[in-house]
PDB file of C-alpha atoms in Angstrom:
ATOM      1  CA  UNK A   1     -24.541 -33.258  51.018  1.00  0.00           C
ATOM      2  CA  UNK A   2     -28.257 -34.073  51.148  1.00  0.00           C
ATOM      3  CA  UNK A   3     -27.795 -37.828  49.703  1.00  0.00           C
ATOM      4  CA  UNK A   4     -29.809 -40.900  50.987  1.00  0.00           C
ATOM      5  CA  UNK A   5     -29.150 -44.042  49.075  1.00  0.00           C
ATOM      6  CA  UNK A   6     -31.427 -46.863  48.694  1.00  0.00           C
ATOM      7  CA  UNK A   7     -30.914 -50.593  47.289  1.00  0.00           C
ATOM      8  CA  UNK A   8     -32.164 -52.124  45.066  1.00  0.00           C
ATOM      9  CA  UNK A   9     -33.389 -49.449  43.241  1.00  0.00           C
ATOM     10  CA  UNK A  10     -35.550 -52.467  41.466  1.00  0.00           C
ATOM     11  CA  UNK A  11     -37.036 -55.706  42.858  1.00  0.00           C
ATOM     12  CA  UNK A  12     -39.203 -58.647  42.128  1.00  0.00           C
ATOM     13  CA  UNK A  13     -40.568 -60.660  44.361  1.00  0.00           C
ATOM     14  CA  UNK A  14     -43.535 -64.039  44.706  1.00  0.00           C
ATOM     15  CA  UNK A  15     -45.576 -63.319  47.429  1.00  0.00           C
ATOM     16  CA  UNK A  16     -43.940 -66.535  48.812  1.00  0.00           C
ATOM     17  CA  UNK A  17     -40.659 -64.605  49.026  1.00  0.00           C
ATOM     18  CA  UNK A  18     -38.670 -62.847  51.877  1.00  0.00           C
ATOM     19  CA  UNK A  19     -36.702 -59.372  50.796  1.00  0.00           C
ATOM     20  CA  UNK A  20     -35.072 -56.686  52.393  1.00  0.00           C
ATOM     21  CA  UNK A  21     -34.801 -53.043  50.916  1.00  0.00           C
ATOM     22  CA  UNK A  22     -32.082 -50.684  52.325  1.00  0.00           C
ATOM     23  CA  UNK A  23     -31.835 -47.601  53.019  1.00  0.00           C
ATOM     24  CA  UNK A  24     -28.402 -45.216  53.873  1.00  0.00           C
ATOM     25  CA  UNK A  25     -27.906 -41.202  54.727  1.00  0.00           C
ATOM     26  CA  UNK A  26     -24.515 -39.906  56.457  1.00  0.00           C
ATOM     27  CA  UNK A  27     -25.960 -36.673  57.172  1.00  0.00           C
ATOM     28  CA  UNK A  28     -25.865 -37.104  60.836  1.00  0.00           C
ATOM     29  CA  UNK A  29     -29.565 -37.042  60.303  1.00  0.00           C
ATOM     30  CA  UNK A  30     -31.785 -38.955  63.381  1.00  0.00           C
ATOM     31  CA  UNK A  31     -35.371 -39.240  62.363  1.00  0.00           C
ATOM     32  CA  UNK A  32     -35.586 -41.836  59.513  1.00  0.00           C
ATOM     33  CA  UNK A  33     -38.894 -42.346  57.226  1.00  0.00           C
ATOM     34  CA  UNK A  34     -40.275 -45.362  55.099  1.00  0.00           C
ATOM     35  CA  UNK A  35     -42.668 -44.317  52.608  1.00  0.00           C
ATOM     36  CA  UNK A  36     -45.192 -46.432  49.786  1.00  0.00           C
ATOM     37  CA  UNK A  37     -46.114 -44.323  46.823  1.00  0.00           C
ATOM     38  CA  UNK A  38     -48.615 -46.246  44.029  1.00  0.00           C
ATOM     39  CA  UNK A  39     -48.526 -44.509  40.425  1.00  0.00           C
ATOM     40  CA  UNK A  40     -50.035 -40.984  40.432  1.00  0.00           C
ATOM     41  CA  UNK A  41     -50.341 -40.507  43.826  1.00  0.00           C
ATOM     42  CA  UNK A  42     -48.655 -38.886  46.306  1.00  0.00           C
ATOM     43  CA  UNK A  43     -46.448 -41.221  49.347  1.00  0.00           C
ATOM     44  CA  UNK A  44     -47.586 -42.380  51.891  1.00  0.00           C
ATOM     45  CA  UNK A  45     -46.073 -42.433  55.119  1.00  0.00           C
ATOM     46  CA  UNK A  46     -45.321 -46.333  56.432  1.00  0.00           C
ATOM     47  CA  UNK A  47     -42.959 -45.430  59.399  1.00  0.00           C
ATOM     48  CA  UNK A  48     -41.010 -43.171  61.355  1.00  0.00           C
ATOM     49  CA  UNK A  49     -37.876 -43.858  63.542  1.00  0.00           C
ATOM     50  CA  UNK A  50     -36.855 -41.134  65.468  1.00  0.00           C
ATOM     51  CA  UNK A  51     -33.152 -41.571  67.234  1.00  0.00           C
ATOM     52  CA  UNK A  52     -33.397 -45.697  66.294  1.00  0.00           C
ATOM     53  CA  UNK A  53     -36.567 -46.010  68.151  1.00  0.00           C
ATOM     54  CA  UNK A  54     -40.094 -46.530  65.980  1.00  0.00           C
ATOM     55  CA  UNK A  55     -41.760 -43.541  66.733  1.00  0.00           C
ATOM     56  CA  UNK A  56     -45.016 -44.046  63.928  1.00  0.00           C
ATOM     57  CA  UNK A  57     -46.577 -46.789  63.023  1.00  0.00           C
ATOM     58  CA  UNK A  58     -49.254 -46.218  60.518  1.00  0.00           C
ATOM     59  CA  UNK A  59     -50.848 -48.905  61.088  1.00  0.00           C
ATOM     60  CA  UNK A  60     -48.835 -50.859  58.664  1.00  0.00           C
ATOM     61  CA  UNK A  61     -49.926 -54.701  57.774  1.00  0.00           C
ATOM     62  CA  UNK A  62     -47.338 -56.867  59.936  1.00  0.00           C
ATOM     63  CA  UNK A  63     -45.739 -57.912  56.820  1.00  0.00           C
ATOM     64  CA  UNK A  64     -43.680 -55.138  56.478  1.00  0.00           C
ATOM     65  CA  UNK A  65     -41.303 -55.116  59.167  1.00  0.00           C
ATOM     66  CA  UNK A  66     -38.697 -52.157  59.850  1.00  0.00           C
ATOM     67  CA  UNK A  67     -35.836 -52.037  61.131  1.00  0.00           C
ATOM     68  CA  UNK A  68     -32.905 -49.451  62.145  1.00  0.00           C
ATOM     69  CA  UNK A  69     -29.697 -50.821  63.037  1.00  0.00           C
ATOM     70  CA  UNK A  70     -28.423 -47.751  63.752  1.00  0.00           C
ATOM     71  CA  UNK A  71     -28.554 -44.378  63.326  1.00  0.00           C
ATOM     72  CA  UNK A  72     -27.405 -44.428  59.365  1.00  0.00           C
ATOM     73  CA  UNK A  73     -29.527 -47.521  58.142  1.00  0.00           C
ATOM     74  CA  UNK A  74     -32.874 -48.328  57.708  1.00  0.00           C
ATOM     75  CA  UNK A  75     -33.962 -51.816  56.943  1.00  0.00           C
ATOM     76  CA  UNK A  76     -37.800 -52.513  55.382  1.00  0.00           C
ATOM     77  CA  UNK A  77     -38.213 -56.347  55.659  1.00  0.00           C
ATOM     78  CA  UNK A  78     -40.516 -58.153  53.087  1.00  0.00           C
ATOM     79  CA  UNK A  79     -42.599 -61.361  53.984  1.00  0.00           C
ATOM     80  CA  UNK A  80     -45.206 -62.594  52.078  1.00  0.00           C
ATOM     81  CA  UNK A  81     -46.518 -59.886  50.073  1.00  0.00           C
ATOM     82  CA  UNK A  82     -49.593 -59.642  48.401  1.00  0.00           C
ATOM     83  CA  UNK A  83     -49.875 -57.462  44.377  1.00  0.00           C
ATOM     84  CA  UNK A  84     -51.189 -54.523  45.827  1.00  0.00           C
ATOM     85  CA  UNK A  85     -48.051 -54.005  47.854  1.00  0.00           C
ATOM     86  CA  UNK A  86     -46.433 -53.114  44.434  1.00  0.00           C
ATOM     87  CA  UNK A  87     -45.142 -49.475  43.903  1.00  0.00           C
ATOM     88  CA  UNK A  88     -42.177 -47.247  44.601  1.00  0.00           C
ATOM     89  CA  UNK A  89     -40.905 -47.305  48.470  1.00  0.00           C
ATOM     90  CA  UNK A  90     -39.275 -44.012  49.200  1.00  0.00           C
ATOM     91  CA  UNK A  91     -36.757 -43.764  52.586  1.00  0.00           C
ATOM     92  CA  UNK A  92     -35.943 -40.575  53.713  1.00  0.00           C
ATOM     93  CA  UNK A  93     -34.548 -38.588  56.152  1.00  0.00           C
ATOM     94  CA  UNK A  94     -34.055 -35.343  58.737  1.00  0.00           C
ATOM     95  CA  UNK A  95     -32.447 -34.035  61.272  1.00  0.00           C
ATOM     96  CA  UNK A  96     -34.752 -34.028  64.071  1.00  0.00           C
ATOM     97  CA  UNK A  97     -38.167 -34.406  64.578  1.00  0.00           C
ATOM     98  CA  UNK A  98     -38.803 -32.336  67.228  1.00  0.00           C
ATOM     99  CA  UNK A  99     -36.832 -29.206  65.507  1.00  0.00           C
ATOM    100  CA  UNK A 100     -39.131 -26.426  64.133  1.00  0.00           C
ATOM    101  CA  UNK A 101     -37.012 -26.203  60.845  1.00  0.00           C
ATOM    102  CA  UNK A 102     -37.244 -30.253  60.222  1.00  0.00           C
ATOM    103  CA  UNK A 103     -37.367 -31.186  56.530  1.00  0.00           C
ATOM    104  CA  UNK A 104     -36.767 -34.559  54.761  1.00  0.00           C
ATOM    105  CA  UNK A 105     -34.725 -35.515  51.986  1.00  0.00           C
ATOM    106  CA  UNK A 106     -35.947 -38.530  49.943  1.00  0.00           C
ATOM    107  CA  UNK A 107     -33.927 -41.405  48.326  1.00  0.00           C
ATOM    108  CA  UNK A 108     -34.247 -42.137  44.587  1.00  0.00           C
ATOM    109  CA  UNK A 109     -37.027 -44.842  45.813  1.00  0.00           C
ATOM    110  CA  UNK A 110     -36.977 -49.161  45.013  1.00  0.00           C
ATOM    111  CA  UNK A 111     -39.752 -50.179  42.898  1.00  0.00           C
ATOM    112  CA  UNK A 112     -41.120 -53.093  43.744  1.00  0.00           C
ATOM    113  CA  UNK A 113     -42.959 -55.385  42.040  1.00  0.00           C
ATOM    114  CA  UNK A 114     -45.051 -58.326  44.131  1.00  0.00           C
ATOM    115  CA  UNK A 115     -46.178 -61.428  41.400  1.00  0.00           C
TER     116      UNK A 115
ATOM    117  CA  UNK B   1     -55.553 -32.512  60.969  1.00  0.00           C
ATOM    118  CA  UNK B   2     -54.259 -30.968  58.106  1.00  0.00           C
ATOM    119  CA  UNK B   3     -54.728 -31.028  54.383  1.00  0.00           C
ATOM    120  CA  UNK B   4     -53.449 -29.737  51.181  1.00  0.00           C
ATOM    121  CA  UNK B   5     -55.350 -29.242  47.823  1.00  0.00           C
ATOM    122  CA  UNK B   6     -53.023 -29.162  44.603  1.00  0.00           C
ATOM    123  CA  UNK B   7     -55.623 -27.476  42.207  1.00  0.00           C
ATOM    124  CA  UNK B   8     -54.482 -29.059  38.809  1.00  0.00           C
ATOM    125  CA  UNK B   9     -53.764 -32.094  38.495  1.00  0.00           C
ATOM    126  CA  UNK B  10     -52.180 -31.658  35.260  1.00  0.00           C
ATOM    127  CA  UNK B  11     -50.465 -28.662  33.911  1.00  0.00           C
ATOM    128  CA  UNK B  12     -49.517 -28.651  30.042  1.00  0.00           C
ATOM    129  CA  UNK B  13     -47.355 -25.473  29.267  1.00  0.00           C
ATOM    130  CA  UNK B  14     -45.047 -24.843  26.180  1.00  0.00           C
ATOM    131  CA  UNK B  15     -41.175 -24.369  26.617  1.00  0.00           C
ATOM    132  CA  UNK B  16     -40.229 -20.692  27.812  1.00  0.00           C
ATOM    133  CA  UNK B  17     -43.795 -19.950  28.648  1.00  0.00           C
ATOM    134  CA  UNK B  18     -44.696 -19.318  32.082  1.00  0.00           C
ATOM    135  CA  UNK B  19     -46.191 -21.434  34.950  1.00  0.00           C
ATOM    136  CA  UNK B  20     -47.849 -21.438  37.623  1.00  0.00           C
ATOM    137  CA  UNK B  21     -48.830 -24.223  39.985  1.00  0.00           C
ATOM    138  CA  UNK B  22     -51.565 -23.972  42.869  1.00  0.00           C
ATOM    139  CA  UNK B  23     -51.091 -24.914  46.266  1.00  0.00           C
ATOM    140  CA  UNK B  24     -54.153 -24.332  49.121  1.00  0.00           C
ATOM    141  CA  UNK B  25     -53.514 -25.728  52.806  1.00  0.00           C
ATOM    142  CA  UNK B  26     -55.970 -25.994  55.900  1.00  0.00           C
ATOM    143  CA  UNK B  27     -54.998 -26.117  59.572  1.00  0.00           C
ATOM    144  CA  UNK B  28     -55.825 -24.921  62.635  1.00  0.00           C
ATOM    145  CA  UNK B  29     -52.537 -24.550  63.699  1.00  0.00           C
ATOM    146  CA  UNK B  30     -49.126 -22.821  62.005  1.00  0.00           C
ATOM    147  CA  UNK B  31     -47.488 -25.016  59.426  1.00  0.00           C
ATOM    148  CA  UNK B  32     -44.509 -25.113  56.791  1.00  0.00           C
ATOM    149  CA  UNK B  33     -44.506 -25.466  53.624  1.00  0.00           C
ATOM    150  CA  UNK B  34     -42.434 -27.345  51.031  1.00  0.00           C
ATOM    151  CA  UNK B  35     -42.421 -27.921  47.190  1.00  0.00           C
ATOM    152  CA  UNK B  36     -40.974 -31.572  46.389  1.00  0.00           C
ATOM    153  CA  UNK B  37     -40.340 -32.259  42.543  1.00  0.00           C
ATOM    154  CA  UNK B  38     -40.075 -36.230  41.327  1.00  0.00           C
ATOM    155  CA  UNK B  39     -38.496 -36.355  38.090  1.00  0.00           C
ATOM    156  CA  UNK B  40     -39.519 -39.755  35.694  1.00  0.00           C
ATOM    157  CA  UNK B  41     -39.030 -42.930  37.669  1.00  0.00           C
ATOM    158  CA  UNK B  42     -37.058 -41.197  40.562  1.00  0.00           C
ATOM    159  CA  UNK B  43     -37.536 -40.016  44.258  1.00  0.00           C
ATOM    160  CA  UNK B  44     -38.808 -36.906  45.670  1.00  0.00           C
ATOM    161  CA  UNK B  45     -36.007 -33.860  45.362  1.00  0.00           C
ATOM    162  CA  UNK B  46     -36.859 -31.036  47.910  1.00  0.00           C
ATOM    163  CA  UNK B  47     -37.746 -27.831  45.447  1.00  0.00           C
ATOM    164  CA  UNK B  48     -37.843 -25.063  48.277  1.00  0.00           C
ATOM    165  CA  UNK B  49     -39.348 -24.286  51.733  1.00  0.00           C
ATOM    166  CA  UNK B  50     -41.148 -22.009  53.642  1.00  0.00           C
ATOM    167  CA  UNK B  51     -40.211 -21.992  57.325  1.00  0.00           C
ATOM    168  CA  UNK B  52     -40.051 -18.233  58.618  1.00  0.00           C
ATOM    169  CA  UNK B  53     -38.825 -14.419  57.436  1.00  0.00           C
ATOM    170  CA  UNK B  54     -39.754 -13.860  53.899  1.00  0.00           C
ATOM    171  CA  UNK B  55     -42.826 -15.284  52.532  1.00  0.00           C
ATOM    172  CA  UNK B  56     -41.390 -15.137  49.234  1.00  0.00           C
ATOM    173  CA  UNK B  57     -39.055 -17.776  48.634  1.00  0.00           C
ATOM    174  CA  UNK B  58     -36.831 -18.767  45.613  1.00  0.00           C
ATOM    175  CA  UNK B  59     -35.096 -21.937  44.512  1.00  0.00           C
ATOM    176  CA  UNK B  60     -31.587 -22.248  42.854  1.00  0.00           C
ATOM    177  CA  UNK B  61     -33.603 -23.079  39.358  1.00  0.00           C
ATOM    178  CA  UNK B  62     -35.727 -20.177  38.921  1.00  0.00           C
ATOM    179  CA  UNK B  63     -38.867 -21.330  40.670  1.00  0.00           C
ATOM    180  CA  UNK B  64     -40.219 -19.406  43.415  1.00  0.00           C
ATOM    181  CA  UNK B  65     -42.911 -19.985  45.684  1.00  0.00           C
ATOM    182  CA  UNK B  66     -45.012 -17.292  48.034  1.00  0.00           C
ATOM    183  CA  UNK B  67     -46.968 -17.600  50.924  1.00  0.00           C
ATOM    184  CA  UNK B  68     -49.782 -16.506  51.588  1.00  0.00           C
ATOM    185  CA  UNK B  69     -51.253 -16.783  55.179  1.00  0.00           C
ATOM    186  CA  UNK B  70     -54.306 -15.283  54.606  1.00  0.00           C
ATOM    187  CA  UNK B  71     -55.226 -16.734  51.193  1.00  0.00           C
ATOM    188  CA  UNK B  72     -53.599 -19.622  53.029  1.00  0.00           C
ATOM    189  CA  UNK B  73     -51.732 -20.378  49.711  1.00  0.00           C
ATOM    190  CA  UNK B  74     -48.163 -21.483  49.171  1.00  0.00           C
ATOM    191  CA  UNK B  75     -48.182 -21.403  45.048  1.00  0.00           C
ATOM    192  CA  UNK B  76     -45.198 -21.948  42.974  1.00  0.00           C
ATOM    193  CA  UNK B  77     -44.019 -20.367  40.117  1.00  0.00           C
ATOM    194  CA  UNK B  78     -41.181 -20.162  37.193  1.00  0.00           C
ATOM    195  CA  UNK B  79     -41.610 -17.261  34.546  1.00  0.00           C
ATOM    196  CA  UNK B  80     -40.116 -19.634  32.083  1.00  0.00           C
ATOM    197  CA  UNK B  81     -39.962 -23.570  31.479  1.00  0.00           C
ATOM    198  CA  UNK B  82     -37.654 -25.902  30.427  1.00  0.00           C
ATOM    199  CA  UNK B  83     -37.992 -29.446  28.914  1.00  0.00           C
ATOM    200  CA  UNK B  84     -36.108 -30.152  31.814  1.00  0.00           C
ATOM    201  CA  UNK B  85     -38.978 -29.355  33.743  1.00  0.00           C
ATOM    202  CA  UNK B  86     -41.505 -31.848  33.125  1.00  0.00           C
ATOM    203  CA  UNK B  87     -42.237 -33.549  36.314  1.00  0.00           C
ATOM    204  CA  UNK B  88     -45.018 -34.242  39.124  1.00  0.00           C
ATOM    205  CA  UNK B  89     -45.030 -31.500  41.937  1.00  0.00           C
ATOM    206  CA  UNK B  90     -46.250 -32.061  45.289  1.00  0.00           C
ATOM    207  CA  UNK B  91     -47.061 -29.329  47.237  1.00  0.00           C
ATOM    208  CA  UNK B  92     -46.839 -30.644  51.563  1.00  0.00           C
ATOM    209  CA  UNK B  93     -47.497 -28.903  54.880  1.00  0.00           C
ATOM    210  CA  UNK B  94     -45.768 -29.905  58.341  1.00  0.00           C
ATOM    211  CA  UNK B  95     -47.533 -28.902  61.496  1.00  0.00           C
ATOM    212  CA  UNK B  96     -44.902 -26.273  63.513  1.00  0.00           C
ATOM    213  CA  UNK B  97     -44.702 -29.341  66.136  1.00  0.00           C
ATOM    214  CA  UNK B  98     -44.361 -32.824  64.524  1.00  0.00           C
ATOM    215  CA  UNK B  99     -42.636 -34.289  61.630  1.00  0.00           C
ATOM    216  CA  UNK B 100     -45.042 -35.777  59.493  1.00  0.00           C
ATOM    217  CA  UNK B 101     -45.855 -34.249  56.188  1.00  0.00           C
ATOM    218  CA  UNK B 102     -48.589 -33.846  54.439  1.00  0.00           C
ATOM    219  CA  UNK B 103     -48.944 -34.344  50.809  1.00  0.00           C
ATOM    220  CA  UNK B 104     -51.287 -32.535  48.540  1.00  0.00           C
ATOM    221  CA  UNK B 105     -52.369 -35.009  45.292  1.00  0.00           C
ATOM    222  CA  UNK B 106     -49.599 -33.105  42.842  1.00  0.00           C
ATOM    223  CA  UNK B 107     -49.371 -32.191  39.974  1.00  0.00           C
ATOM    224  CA  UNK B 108     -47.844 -32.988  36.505  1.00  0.00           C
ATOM    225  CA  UNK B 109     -45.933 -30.557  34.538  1.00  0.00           C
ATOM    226  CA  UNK B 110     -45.818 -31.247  30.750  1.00  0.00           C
ATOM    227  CA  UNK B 111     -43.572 -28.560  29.260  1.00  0.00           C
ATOM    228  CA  UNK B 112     -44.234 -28.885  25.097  1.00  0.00           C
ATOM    229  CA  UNK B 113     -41.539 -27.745  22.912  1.00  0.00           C
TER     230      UNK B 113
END
């Protein structure tokens, strides 16, 4: 099983607005990733946790604020959002960073759409 | 630093005909490869991989993908397309030690009946 689940898979939001998307894999995997990927263009990599610790920071505009509960959940906190920030956030996962045969699996995504 | 150039950005091709897509990668140091395909309005599906042992290597839908260390290539290919098919393909490249991939620009896949 090489599932990771994300909700909502859709969401609107005011730039006044506070949201949360989720993200879930029971893989035992314990390197998590938030990605942003605008139309026609490849992601973009927002975050890494590696064993519930941030690990990479892309230098990612404070309003977007992760967060990993534990080692199945990954939390991307919303706050004030501007109309650019509008496109598809990906999660995905792996099983370790620091193993030489590493690879991610991707969630179906949550578009997001900042009026 | 890395980086991977996905040669066409667009690839029309009619159903049952061939395809090939291109995928060119520099580094300085030893990488693996990976094909990701992202269906209409979904999230990235991992295609196949290149880690170690046979260069050529072959996904469970009849694409295949060889690479090509000196040509520094890692193209993919299917001999013969599906509707089903028609998608954006990113080609990406992960440094031997470190976990963050690298994306080429990708490419669409029209397949015409």
């Amino acid at each position: 099983d090489t599932e990771v689940t994300q909700t909502p898979k859709h969401l609107v939001m005011g730039m006044t607005n506070k949201k949360s998307l989720k993200c879930e894999q029971h893989m035992g995997h314990r390197a998590m990733y938030w990605y942003k990927q605008k139309a026609k263009k490849p992601p973009e990599l927002m975050f890494v946790y590696s064993y519930e610790k941030l690990s990479i920071n892309e230098s990612v505009p404070s309003r977007f604020s992760p967060e990993c509960p534990n080692s199945s959940l990954l939390n991307l906190h919303l706050h004030a959002l501007q109309p650019e920030d509008s496109a598809l956030y990906l999660c995905a996962s792996s099983q370790d960073r620091t193993t030489s045969t590493d690879t991610q699996y991707f969630g179906p995504g949550t578009r997001l759409t900042v009026l | 630093a890395q980086s991977v150039t996905q040669l066409d950005s667009q690839v029309p091709v009619f159903e049952e005909a061939p395809v090939e897509l291109r995928c060119n990668y520099s580094s300085s140091v030893s990488v693996y490869l990976f094909w990701y395909v992202q269906y209409p309005n979904q999230g990235l599906q991992l295609l196949l991989k290149y880690l170690s042992g046979s260069t050529l290597v072959k996904s469970i839908n009849g694409f295949e993908a060889e690479f090509n260390k000196s040509q520094t290539s890692f193209h993919l290919r299917k001999p013969s397309v599906h509707i089903s098919d028609t998608a954006e393909y990113f080609c990406a490249v992960r440094k031997a030690a470190g976990n963050k991939l690298t994306f080429g620009g990708g490419t669409r896949v029209l397949v015409k009946p």
